[in-house]
Short mmCIF file of C-alpha atoms and ligand atoms in Angstrom, two decimals:
data_model
loop_
_atom_site.label_atom_id
_atom_site.label_comp_id
_atom_site.label_asym_id
_atom_site.label_seq_id
_atom_site.Cartn_x
_atom_site.Cartn_y
_atom_site.Cartn_z
CA MET A 246 149.16 194.41 171.75
CA LYS A 247 147.90 192.31 174.69
CA LYS A 248 149.70 190.60 177.57
CA LEU A 249 148.52 187.04 177.39
CA THR A 250 149.07 184.11 179.80
CA ILE A 251 148.43 180.59 178.43
CA ILE A 252 148.15 177.67 180.86
CA GLY A 253 149.17 174.36 179.22
CA SER A 254 151.67 173.74 176.47
CA GLY A 255 149.95 170.91 174.50
CA PRO A 256 148.84 171.47 170.83
CA ALA A 257 146.28 173.90 172.01
CA GLY A 258 148.63 175.97 174.27
CA TYR A 259 151.69 176.00 172.01
CA THR A 260 149.61 176.84 168.81
CA ALA A 261 147.91 179.66 170.69
CA ALA A 262 151.21 180.87 171.96
CA PHE A 263 152.87 180.92 168.55
CA ALA A 264 149.78 182.49 166.82
CA ALA A 265 149.52 185.14 169.52
CA ALA A 266 153.24 185.98 169.42
CA ARG A 267 153.13 186.20 165.61
CA ALA A 268 150.13 188.66 166.04
CA GLY A 269 152.30 190.83 168.17
CA HIS A 270 151.05 190.01 171.60
CA ALA A 271 153.33 189.42 174.66
CA VAL A 272 152.98 185.75 175.54
CA THR A 273 153.78 183.68 178.67
CA LEU A 274 153.30 179.93 178.40
CA VAL A 275 152.82 178.06 181.71
CA GLU A 276 153.53 174.32 181.85
CA SER A 277 153.74 172.06 184.91
CA GLU A 278 155.02 168.99 183.13
CA ALA A 279 156.89 168.37 179.84
CA ILE A 280 156.36 170.81 176.96
CA GLY A 281 154.09 169.41 174.26
CA GLY A 282 151.28 168.08 176.40
CA THR A 283 149.55 164.71 176.12
CA CYS A 284 149.86 164.80 172.35
CA LEU A 285 153.69 164.80 172.34
CA ASN A 286 154.41 162.99 175.54
CA SER A 287 151.70 160.37 176.04
CA GLY A 288 149.32 160.59 173.16
CA CYS A 289 149.57 161.05 169.41
CA ILE A 290 153.35 160.88 169.04
CA PRO A 291 154.22 157.98 171.28
CA THR A 292 151.40 155.83 170.03
CA LYS A 293 152.36 156.50 166.47
CA THR A 294 156.01 155.67 167.30
CA PHE A 295 154.83 152.33 168.72
CA LYS A 296 152.51 151.86 165.66
CA SER A 297 155.41 152.31 163.31
CA SER A 298 157.27 149.51 164.96
CA ALA A 299 154.14 147.34 164.99
CA ASP A 300 153.68 147.92 161.27
CA ILE A 301 157.30 146.87 160.55
CA LEU A 302 156.85 143.73 162.68
CA ASP A 303 153.65 142.85 160.85
CA LYS A 304 155.43 143.26 157.50
CA PHE A 305 158.45 141.25 158.75
CA ARG A 306 156.17 138.34 159.64
CA HIS A 307 155.01 138.30 156.01
CA MET A 308 158.49 138.63 154.55
CA GLY A 309 158.17 135.39 152.56
CA GLU A 310 155.20 136.89 150.74
CA PHE A 311 157.45 139.66 149.61
CA ALA A 312 160.08 137.26 148.37
CA ILE A 313 162.48 138.07 151.19
CA THR A 314 164.43 135.13 152.61
CA GLY A 315 165.95 134.88 155.98
CA SER A 316 164.61 134.47 159.50
CA SER A 317 161.17 135.93 160.12
CA GLN A 318 161.47 135.43 163.88
CA ALA A 319 161.42 139.14 164.65
CA ALA A 320 160.34 140.37 168.00
CA ILE A 321 159.92 143.78 169.68
CA ASP A 322 162.69 145.06 172.03
CA MET A 323 160.63 147.23 174.37
CA ALA A 324 163.64 148.80 175.96
CA ARG A 325 164.91 150.00 172.58
CA LEU A 326 161.39 151.07 171.56
CA LEU A 327 161.12 153.24 174.68
CA GLU A 328 164.52 154.79 173.85
CA ARG A 329 163.33 155.49 170.31
CA LYS A 330 160.06 157.00 171.62
CA THR A 331 162.08 159.24 174.01
CA SER A 332 164.33 160.45 171.23
CA VAL A 333 161.44 161.25 168.90
CA ILE A 334 159.71 163.18 171.75
CA ARG A 335 162.95 164.96 172.67
CA LEU A 336 163.56 166.10 169.15
CA LEU A 337 160.03 167.53 168.72
CA ALA A 338 160.14 169.11 172.23
CA GLN A 339 163.43 170.86 171.25
CA GLY A 340 161.60 172.12 168.13
CA LEU A 341 158.85 173.58 170.30
CA GLU A 342 161.42 175.14 172.67
CA LYS A 343 163.29 176.74 169.76
CA SER A 344 160.00 178.16 168.41
CA CYS A 345 159.24 179.65 171.86
CA ALA A 346 162.70 181.26 171.88
CA HIS A 347 162.43 182.51 168.33
CA LEU A 348 158.97 184.06 168.88
CA ASN A 349 159.82 185.45 172.33
CA VAL A 350 157.28 183.25 174.12
CA ALA A 351 158.34 183.20 177.73
CA VAL A 352 157.98 179.62 179.19
CA VAL A 353 157.31 179.47 182.92
CA ARG A 354 157.54 176.12 184.60
CA GLY A 355 155.07 175.36 187.27
CA ARG A 356 151.31 174.78 188.01
CA GLY A 357 149.07 177.58 186.94
CA HIS A 358 146.15 178.77 189.09
CA LEU A 359 143.63 181.14 187.54
CA VAL A 360 142.79 184.11 189.79
CA SER A 361 141.15 186.29 187.09
CA ALA A 362 141.58 187.33 183.45
CA ARG A 363 144.26 189.66 184.78
CA GLN A 364 146.17 187.26 186.92
CA VAL A 365 147.55 183.71 187.02
CA LEU A 366 149.62 182.37 190.05
CA VAL A 367 152.29 179.76 189.10
CA THR A 368 153.52 177.44 191.78
CA ALA A 369 156.92 176.00 190.88
CA ARG A 370 158.17 172.50 192.01
CA ASP A 371 160.12 174.15 194.91
CA GLY A 372 156.80 175.68 196.18
CA SER A 373 157.62 179.21 195.22
CA VAL A 374 154.73 181.26 193.71
CA GLN A 375 155.05 183.65 190.83
CA PRO A 376 152.21 186.02 189.91
CA LEU A 377 151.74 186.62 186.12
CA ASP A 378 149.77 189.79 185.37
CA GLY A 379 148.19 190.42 181.98
CA ASP A 380 145.12 191.33 179.97
CA ALA A 381 143.78 187.84 179.08
CA VAL A 382 144.24 184.17 179.86
CA ILE A 383 143.89 181.08 177.73
CA LEU A 384 143.15 177.84 179.45
CA ALA A 385 144.62 174.87 177.55
CA VAL A 386 145.13 172.35 180.35
CA GLY A 387 143.90 169.39 178.54
CA SER A 388 142.70 166.00 179.87
CA ARG A 389 143.85 162.88 181.63
CA PRO A 390 142.76 159.19 181.57
CA MET A 391 139.46 158.48 183.16
CA GLU A 392 139.54 155.75 185.85
CA LEU A 393 136.81 153.25 186.64
CA SER A 394 135.99 152.43 190.31
CA ALA A 395 135.63 148.71 189.20
CA LEU A 396 139.14 148.80 187.78
CA PRO A 397 141.37 151.01 189.89
CA THR A 398 144.63 151.42 187.99
CA ASP A 399 147.78 150.55 189.83
CA ARG A 400 150.45 151.38 187.04
CA CYS A 401 151.55 147.69 187.21
CA ARG A 402 148.75 145.26 186.28
CA ILE A 403 145.90 147.62 185.66
CA LEU A 404 147.10 150.36 183.38
CA THR A 405 146.22 153.68 181.81
CA SER A 406 147.26 154.58 178.29
CA ASP A 407 150.04 156.59 179.88
CA ASP A 408 151.29 153.42 181.66
CA ALA A 409 151.01 151.36 178.55
CA LEU A 410 153.27 153.66 176.64
CA ASN A 411 155.98 153.13 179.30
CA LEU A 412 155.86 149.30 179.57
CA ASP A 413 159.29 147.73 179.53
CA HIS A 414 157.88 144.43 178.43
CA VAL A 415 155.13 143.00 176.29
CA PRO A 416 152.46 141.29 178.59
CA ALA A 417 151.74 137.71 177.48
CA SER A 418 148.09 138.66 177.64
CA ILE A 419 146.31 141.99 177.89
CA CYS A 420 142.64 142.91 178.12
CA ILE A 421 141.78 146.38 176.84
CA VAL A 422 138.65 147.74 178.46
CA GLY A 423 137.11 150.27 176.05
CA GLY A 424 136.96 149.72 172.30
CA GLY A 425 137.23 153.45 171.33
CA VAL A 426 139.98 154.99 169.33
CA ILE A 427 142.75 154.66 171.92
CA GLY A 428 141.71 151.11 172.88
CA CYS A 429 141.54 149.88 169.33
CA GLU A 430 144.87 151.48 168.35
CA MET A 431 146.54 149.89 171.47
CA ALA A 432 144.96 146.47 170.64
CA CYS A 433 146.45 146.52 167.19
CA ILE A 434 149.92 147.59 168.50
CA PHE A 435 150.05 145.02 171.31
CA ARG A 436 148.78 142.22 169.03
CA ALA A 437 151.59 143.03 166.60
CA PHE A 438 154.02 142.97 169.51
CA GLY A 439 152.97 139.39 170.28
CA ALA A 440 150.42 139.72 173.20
CA GLU A 441 147.21 137.83 173.35
CA VAL A 442 144.73 140.64 173.15
CA THR A 443 141.11 140.92 174.19
CA VAL A 444 139.07 144.13 173.75
CA ILE A 445 135.94 144.57 175.83
CA GLU A 446 133.53 147.23 174.68
CA GLY A 447 130.22 148.00 176.46
CA GLN A 448 128.42 149.18 173.31
CA ASN A 449 127.43 147.02 170.45
CA ARG A 450 130.39 147.95 168.13
CA LEU A 451 133.96 149.02 168.19
CA LEU A 452 134.60 152.78 167.72
CA PRO A 453 130.98 153.63 168.83
CA LEU A 454 131.35 157.25 167.85
CA PRO A 455 128.91 159.26 165.82
CA ALA A 456 131.63 160.25 163.32
CA ILE A 457 132.50 156.65 162.54
CA ASP A 458 130.39 154.84 159.97
CA GLU A 459 129.05 151.54 161.26
CA GLU A 460 130.25 149.68 158.21
CA ILE A 461 133.76 150.98 158.86
CA SER A 462 133.48 149.78 162.50
CA LYS A 463 132.38 146.31 161.41
CA LEU A 464 135.18 146.08 158.88
CA LEU A 465 137.75 147.00 161.51
CA GLN A 466 136.35 144.48 163.94
CA ARG A 467 136.58 141.73 161.27
CA GLU A 468 140.20 142.62 160.50
CA MET A 469 141.14 142.78 164.19
CA LYS A 470 139.58 139.32 164.71
CA LYS A 471 141.54 138.02 161.65
CA ALA A 472 144.64 139.28 163.35
CA GLY A 473 143.79 137.17 166.39
CA ILE A 474 142.36 139.90 168.60
CA ARG A 475 139.30 138.68 170.63
CA VAL A 476 136.68 141.31 170.55
CA GLU A 477 133.73 141.26 172.98
CA THR A 478 131.13 143.88 172.43
CA GLY A 479 128.03 144.60 174.52
CA VAL A 480 130.07 143.46 177.58
CA THR A 481 130.56 145.36 180.81
CA VAL A 482 133.42 144.70 183.32
CA SER A 483 132.15 144.74 186.88
CA ARG A 484 135.22 143.80 188.88
CA ALA A 485 138.86 142.89 188.90
CA GLU A 486 141.00 140.82 191.27
CA VAL A 487 144.75 141.15 191.16
CA GLY A 488 146.88 138.31 192.56
CA ASP A 489 149.31 135.56 191.71
CA GLY A 490 150.73 137.56 188.74
CA ILE A 491 147.39 137.73 187.07
CA VAL A 492 144.27 139.88 186.84
CA ARG A 493 140.88 138.05 187.04
CA LEU A 494 138.23 140.09 185.29
CA HIS A 495 134.51 139.63 185.96
CA ALA A 496 132.32 140.87 183.12
CA ALA A 497 128.91 140.27 181.80
CA ALA A 498 127.39 140.30 178.33
CA GLY A 499 123.91 141.36 177.54
CA SER A 500 121.27 143.41 179.41
CA ALA A 501 121.04 143.78 183.20
CA ARG A 502 118.01 141.33 183.11
CA ALA A 503 119.57 138.62 181.03
CA SER A 504 123.34 138.90 181.46
CA VAL A 505 125.77 136.16 180.64
CA PRO A 506 128.75 136.11 183.07
CA LEU A 507 132.19 136.20 181.59
CA LYS A 508 135.52 135.58 183.40
CA LEU A 509 138.94 136.31 181.97
CA GLU A 510 142.39 135.94 183.33
CA VAL A 511 145.17 138.09 181.93
CA GLU A 512 148.58 139.41 182.79
CA SER A 513 147.55 143.11 182.36
CA VAL A 514 144.47 145.16 181.92
CA LEU A 515 144.51 148.52 179.99
CA VAL A 516 141.69 150.77 180.78
CA THR A 517 140.77 153.12 177.84
CA VAL A 518 137.23 154.27 178.67
CA GLY A 519 137.66 157.94 178.06
CA ARG A 520 139.26 161.08 179.50
CA VAL A 521 138.44 163.60 182.20
CA PRO A 522 139.31 167.30 182.51
CA ASP A 523 142.67 167.99 184.06
CA THR A 524 141.53 171.02 186.15
CA THR A 525 142.53 170.06 189.74
CA GLY A 526 143.80 173.11 191.42
CA LEU A 527 143.29 175.37 188.45
CA GLY A 528 140.95 177.65 190.37
CA LEU A 529 137.96 177.46 187.97
CA ASP A 530 135.40 177.64 190.83
CA THR A 531 136.82 180.67 192.63
CA ALA A 532 137.50 182.54 189.32
CA GLY A 533 133.91 181.87 188.28
CA VAL A 534 134.54 179.82 185.08
CA ALA A 535 131.43 177.80 184.18
CA CYS A 536 131.80 174.07 183.65
CA ASP A 537 129.30 171.37 182.75
CA PRO A 538 128.40 168.67 185.36
CA ARG A 539 131.27 166.54 184.29
CA GLY A 540 133.80 169.45 184.74
CA TRP A 541 134.44 170.32 181.15
CA VAL A 542 134.94 174.03 180.68
CA GLN A 543 132.03 175.82 178.79
CA THR A 544 132.60 178.60 176.31
CA ASP A 545 130.64 180.60 173.83
CA ALA A 546 131.07 180.13 170.10
CA PHE A 547 134.13 182.45 170.25
CA LEU A 548 135.77 180.21 172.94
CA GLU A 549 135.47 182.76 175.67
CA THR A 550 134.43 181.33 178.98
CA SER A 551 131.83 182.76 181.43
CA VAL A 552 134.72 185.08 182.64
CA PRO A 553 135.31 187.84 180.13
CA GLY A 554 138.98 187.74 179.00
CA VAL A 555 139.41 184.06 179.91
CA TYR A 556 139.31 181.71 176.86
CA ALA A 557 139.52 177.92 176.82
CA ILE A 558 140.66 175.59 174.04
CA GLY A 559 141.59 171.96 173.42
CA ASP A 560 140.67 168.85 175.33
CA ILE A 561 139.40 170.85 178.25
CA LEU A 562 136.29 171.63 176.30
CA GLY A 563 135.35 167.96 176.45
CA PRO A 564 133.91 165.38 174.05
CA GLU A 565 131.00 167.62 172.95
CA LYS A 566 133.67 169.54 171.06
CA ILE A 567 136.18 167.28 169.36
CA MET A 568 139.10 165.99 171.44
CA LEU A 569 141.75 165.80 168.87
CA ALA A 570 145.15 167.55 168.54
CA HIS A 571 144.31 169.19 165.15
CA MET A 572 141.06 170.59 166.56
CA ALA A 573 142.88 171.86 169.52
CA ALA A 574 145.17 173.78 167.16
CA VAL A 575 142.18 175.19 165.21
CA GLU A 576 140.62 176.35 168.46
CA ALA A 577 143.89 177.97 169.44
CA GLU A 578 144.04 180.03 166.28
CA CYS A 579 140.36 180.91 166.75
CA ALA A 580 140.79 182.02 170.37
CA VAL A 581 143.79 184.28 169.48
CA ALA A 582 141.84 185.84 166.61
CA ASN A 583 139.03 186.57 169.11
CA LEU A 584 141.15 188.19 171.85
CA GLY A 585 139.16 191.21 172.92
CA GLN A 586 137.03 191.14 169.73
CA GLN A 587 134.41 188.45 169.10
CA SER A 588 135.03 187.96 165.37
CA VAL A 589 135.39 184.35 164.44
CA PRO A 590 133.17 181.58 165.78
CA CYS A 591 134.91 178.20 165.92
CA ASP A 592 133.94 175.95 163.11
CA TYR A 593 133.49 172.26 164.03
CA SER A 594 131.62 171.30 160.90
CA LEU A 595 134.47 169.43 159.05
CA VAL A 596 137.02 167.76 161.26
CA PRO A 597 138.85 164.68 159.87
CA SER A 598 139.56 161.75 162.13
CA ALA A 599 142.72 159.65 161.74
CA ILE A 600 142.66 156.34 163.55
CA PHE A 601 145.82 154.33 163.53
CA THR A 602 144.49 150.79 163.74
CA THR A 603 145.39 147.92 161.38
CA PRO A 604 143.94 148.71 158.91
CA GLU A 605 143.88 152.44 159.36
CA ILE A 606 140.77 154.56 159.31
CA GLY A 607 140.33 158.01 157.99
CA CYS A 608 136.98 159.84 157.87
CA VAL A 609 135.65 163.22 157.36
CA GLY A 610 132.14 164.78 157.00
CA LEU A 611 128.81 163.13 157.50
CA THR A 612 128.24 159.40 157.95
CA GLU A 613 125.28 157.81 156.17
CA VAL A 614 123.29 157.75 159.37
CA GLN A 615 124.04 161.50 160.09
CA ALA A 616 123.14 162.51 156.55
CA LEU A 617 119.82 160.63 156.61
CA ALA A 618 119.06 162.09 160.08
CA LEU A 619 119.52 165.55 158.59
CA GLY A 620 116.93 164.65 155.95
CA ARG A 621 119.55 164.71 153.11
CA ASN A 622 118.75 162.73 150.05
CA VAL A 623 122.01 160.81 149.73
CA ARG A 624 123.69 158.11 147.70
CA CYS A 625 126.38 155.91 149.19
CA VAL A 626 129.09 154.63 146.89
CA ARG A 627 131.71 152.02 147.82
CA LEU A 628 135.03 150.81 146.39
CA HIS A 629 136.96 147.93 147.97
CA VAL A 630 140.65 148.50 148.57
CA ARG A 631 141.32 145.14 146.85
CA GLU A 632 140.33 146.82 143.50
CA LEU A 633 143.48 148.95 143.61
CA GLY A 634 146.74 147.68 141.93
CA LYS A 635 148.84 149.46 144.52
CA ALA A 636 147.11 147.66 147.41
CA HIS A 637 147.95 144.26 145.80
CA ALA A 638 151.54 145.31 145.25
CA MET A 639 151.74 146.36 148.94
CA GLY A 640 150.03 143.12 150.08
CA GLU A 641 147.42 145.14 151.98
CA ILE A 642 144.01 144.59 150.30
CA ALA A 643 141.61 144.72 153.27
CA GLY A 644 139.48 147.81 153.36
CA LEU A 645 136.82 150.06 151.88
CA PHE A 646 136.30 153.50 150.55
CA LYS A 647 132.76 154.74 151.18
CA LEU A 648 131.47 158.06 149.88
CA ILE A 649 128.30 159.84 150.96
CA VAL A 650 127.07 162.02 148.12
CA ASP A 651 124.20 164.48 148.02
CA ALA A 652 121.91 163.03 145.34
CA GLU A 653 120.66 166.41 144.16
CA SER A 654 123.89 168.60 144.06
CA GLU A 655 126.29 165.62 143.58
CA THR A 656 128.50 167.32 146.19
CA ILE A 657 130.47 165.11 148.55
CA LEU A 658 129.07 165.08 152.11
CA GLY A 659 131.30 162.55 153.74
CA ALA A 660 134.19 160.13 153.12
CA HIS A 661 135.01 157.05 155.23
CA ILE A 662 138.13 155.10 154.39
CA CYS A 663 139.43 151.98 156.06
CA GLY A 664 142.62 150.56 154.56
CA PRO A 665 146.32 151.21 154.20
CA HIS A 666 147.31 154.87 154.70
CA ALA A 667 143.68 155.81 155.20
CA THR A 668 144.90 158.45 157.68
CA ASP A 669 146.72 160.21 154.85
CA LEU A 670 144.23 159.62 152.21
CA VAL A 671 141.40 161.37 154.10
CA ALA A 672 143.18 164.72 153.46
CA GLU A 673 142.06 164.83 149.84
CA ALA A 674 138.43 164.07 150.85
CA ALA A 675 138.56 166.87 153.55
CA LEU A 676 139.76 169.36 150.91
CA ALA A 677 137.07 168.27 148.43
CA ILE A 678 134.31 168.70 151.03
CA HIS A 679 135.78 171.95 152.20
CA MET A 680 135.82 173.38 148.69
CA GLY A 681 132.27 172.08 148.02
CA ALA A 682 133.64 169.82 145.23
CA SER A 683 131.22 167.56 143.37
CA VAL A 684 132.07 163.97 142.50
CA GLU A 685 132.62 165.29 138.94
CA ASP A 686 135.27 167.59 140.12
CA VAL A 687 137.18 164.86 141.88
CA ALA A 688 136.58 162.31 138.98
CA ARG A 689 138.22 164.85 136.60
CA THR A 690 141.19 165.33 138.85
CA ILE A 691 143.96 163.08 137.55
CA HIS A 692 145.23 160.69 140.25
CA ALA A 693 148.68 159.12 139.64
CA HIS A 694 148.84 155.40 139.04
CA PRO A 695 149.46 153.14 140.79
CA THR A 696 148.57 154.84 144.11
CA LEU A 697 146.18 154.27 146.88
CA ALA A 698 144.86 157.82 146.19
CA GLU A 699 143.38 156.45 143.00
CA GLY A 700 140.74 154.91 145.21
CA PHE A 701 139.17 158.28 145.90
CA GLY A 702 139.24 159.27 142.21
CA ASP A 703 137.77 155.87 141.18
CA LEU A 704 135.08 156.19 143.83
CA CYS A 705 134.04 159.52 142.50
CA ARG A 706 133.96 158.19 138.97
CA ILE A 707 131.76 155.28 140.18
CA ALA A 708 129.53 157.96 141.96
CA ARG A 709 129.27 159.92 138.76
CA LEU A 710 127.92 156.95 136.87
CA ALA A 711 125.63 155.71 139.58
P1 FAD B 876 147.22 168.46 176.31
O1 FAD B 876 147.89 167.90 175.11
O2 FAD B 876 146.71 167.42 177.29
O3 FAD B 876 148.05 169.47 177.04
C1 FAD B 876 147.74 170.14 178.21
C2 FAD B 876 148.97 170.52 179.03
O4 FAD B 876 148.56 171.24 180.07
C3 FAD B 876 149.76 169.44 179.56
O5 FAD B 876 151.09 169.47 179.22
C4 FAD B 876 149.58 169.50 181.06
O6 FAD B 876 150.72 169.14 181.84
C5 FAD B 876 149.41 171.06 181.19
N1 FAD B 876 148.70 171.43 182.39
C6 FAD B 876 147.57 170.96 182.91
N2 FAD B 876 147.21 171.63 184.03
C7 FAD B 876 148.15 172.62 184.20
C8 FAD B 876 148.33 173.70 185.22
N3 FAD B 876 147.41 173.87 186.11
N4 FAD B 876 149.37 174.46 185.01
C9 FAD B 876 150.28 174.26 184.00
N5 FAD B 876 150.19 173.29 183.11
C10 FAD B 876 149.06 172.49 183.22
N6 FAD B 876 144.76 163.22 168.82
C11 FAD B 876 144.88 163.25 167.53
O7 FAD B 876 144.55 164.27 166.89
N7 FAD B 876 145.52 162.22 166.83
C12 FAD B 876 146.05 161.14 167.46
O8 FAD B 876 146.55 160.25 166.87
C13 FAD B 876 145.86 161.11 168.92
N8 FAD B 876 146.30 159.95 169.56
C14 FAD B 876 146.16 159.95 170.92
C15 FAD B 876 146.64 158.85 171.64
C16 FAD B 876 146.45 158.75 173.06
C17 FAD B 876 146.93 157.52 173.76
C18 FAD B 876 145.90 159.84 173.69
C19 FAD B 876 145.75 159.84 175.24
C20 FAD B 876 145.42 160.99 173.02
C21 FAD B 876 145.53 160.99 171.64
N9 FAD B 876 145.06 162.07 170.87
C22 FAD B 876 145.19 162.12 169.56
C23 FAD B 876 144.45 163.26 171.50
C24 FAD B 876 145.32 164.40 171.76
O9 FAD B 876 146.48 164.00 172.40
C25 FAD B 876 144.65 165.55 172.45
O10 FAD B 876 143.40 165.87 171.79
C26 FAD B 876 145.56 166.77 172.58
O11 FAD B 876 146.73 166.51 173.25
C27 FAD B 876 144.82 167.90 173.29
O12 FAD B 876 145.61 168.94 173.38
P2 FAD B 876 145.52 170.03 174.56
O13 FAD B 876 146.64 171.05 174.28
O14 FAD B 876 144.12 170.49 174.70
O15 FAD B 876 145.93 169.20 175.90
#
């Protein structure tokens, strides 16, 4: 039995706390803000609460198509949406607090400062300092929005994702700087809420991430444009002027040598260009915890930092690991299993992504580009969402299932889905890849009709014949 202190109560911290308590360790969880971290308070859950309202609004606008009569003049009531968001968060936070109580996890409120593997100092809001002594520490302090010097956020006109999730009104026009996952999700949400939305992305495609297949990025971009979102790729913002109730953005498209200036006037700007480590005052330097040049904590394969007995998990490990809530939870379980005994390296080989754009994206495993770069002999098989009866019944026919298959073994290497409920559908593909399933295995699995899940079964049947 070990005495363990965990700093940070996001999905990394609370999963580690529950796993460690269940394994018989004495656990103290330190949190300076609200329990649940970014994920519960300003990330996964609030964005998906907003997205649920956005989806209903989108459906409402097409009510005639579904033979529903009446007024289709629906609009979002931001005050009530914020109330709903707060009540969803409160309910889930209460669940976490109950689990802490049930598992005897002591929750200490305050800012944790690492002294060594054997001591953490916690400064409470009133300034009092409490030492917590123990055998090991897990750092799970997460990340916060990255700011750009060209676009200093002011919480009013130039916003972070945290601010956007607290807006009490829908801006008439909003420019989202950064077309990654958070930027694209926010673009779809605010467009559905009625804003004029522009997305500016420096690279040449939306979602410019290695895990996202380029075909899927292009499809999303096409659908976002169809929804009325202006998308500018290969464009860099250099400056913003705030005044007269508007923000004037100065940007340029193209290379430094041949750039085309672009000016844009909007009510609000949302900066979604990435995240930075939330380690201010954590004491990493003095404790001797090694970080990379950008401040992300470095660990070995067993998630132990350069200080023996101090582990790190979750977003604090940075984008080279995978900054997602479910990966944070996997790292948490792994770090707890490794306390004092390096037994389980953390496995990053198969992490599904769920992107809540319109249409949604779910992907897992290798992209075509990654598979080819690894020298794999692959076949790519595609099925359009419009080939599914259920998609027509739902009135949501945009999208694609794309499968990457090993041409020799016929096993599935990657699945990339863009379409309705893609974020749920990807789970079957993840299981199939994890179990080493061949396309034959999935093709022989009976999928109920009419469902969107048939898409994966049909795709594997096509792959079997190809
Ligand atoms: P966090 O959740 O950030 O938790 C860290 C906690 O540590 C915080 O509560 C913080 O207050 C606390 N803390 C920091 N320093 C100290 C200190 N010194 N002392 C005490 N406490 C401290 N991921 C998904 O998988 N799916 C999604 O749909 C998704 N959507 C997202 C949407 C948005 C807008 C954002 C911003 C993120 C989203 N993410 C999503 C990412 C996800 O939120 C993070 O990957 C996840 O929260 C990381 O968990 P964590 O426990 O490492 O850190």
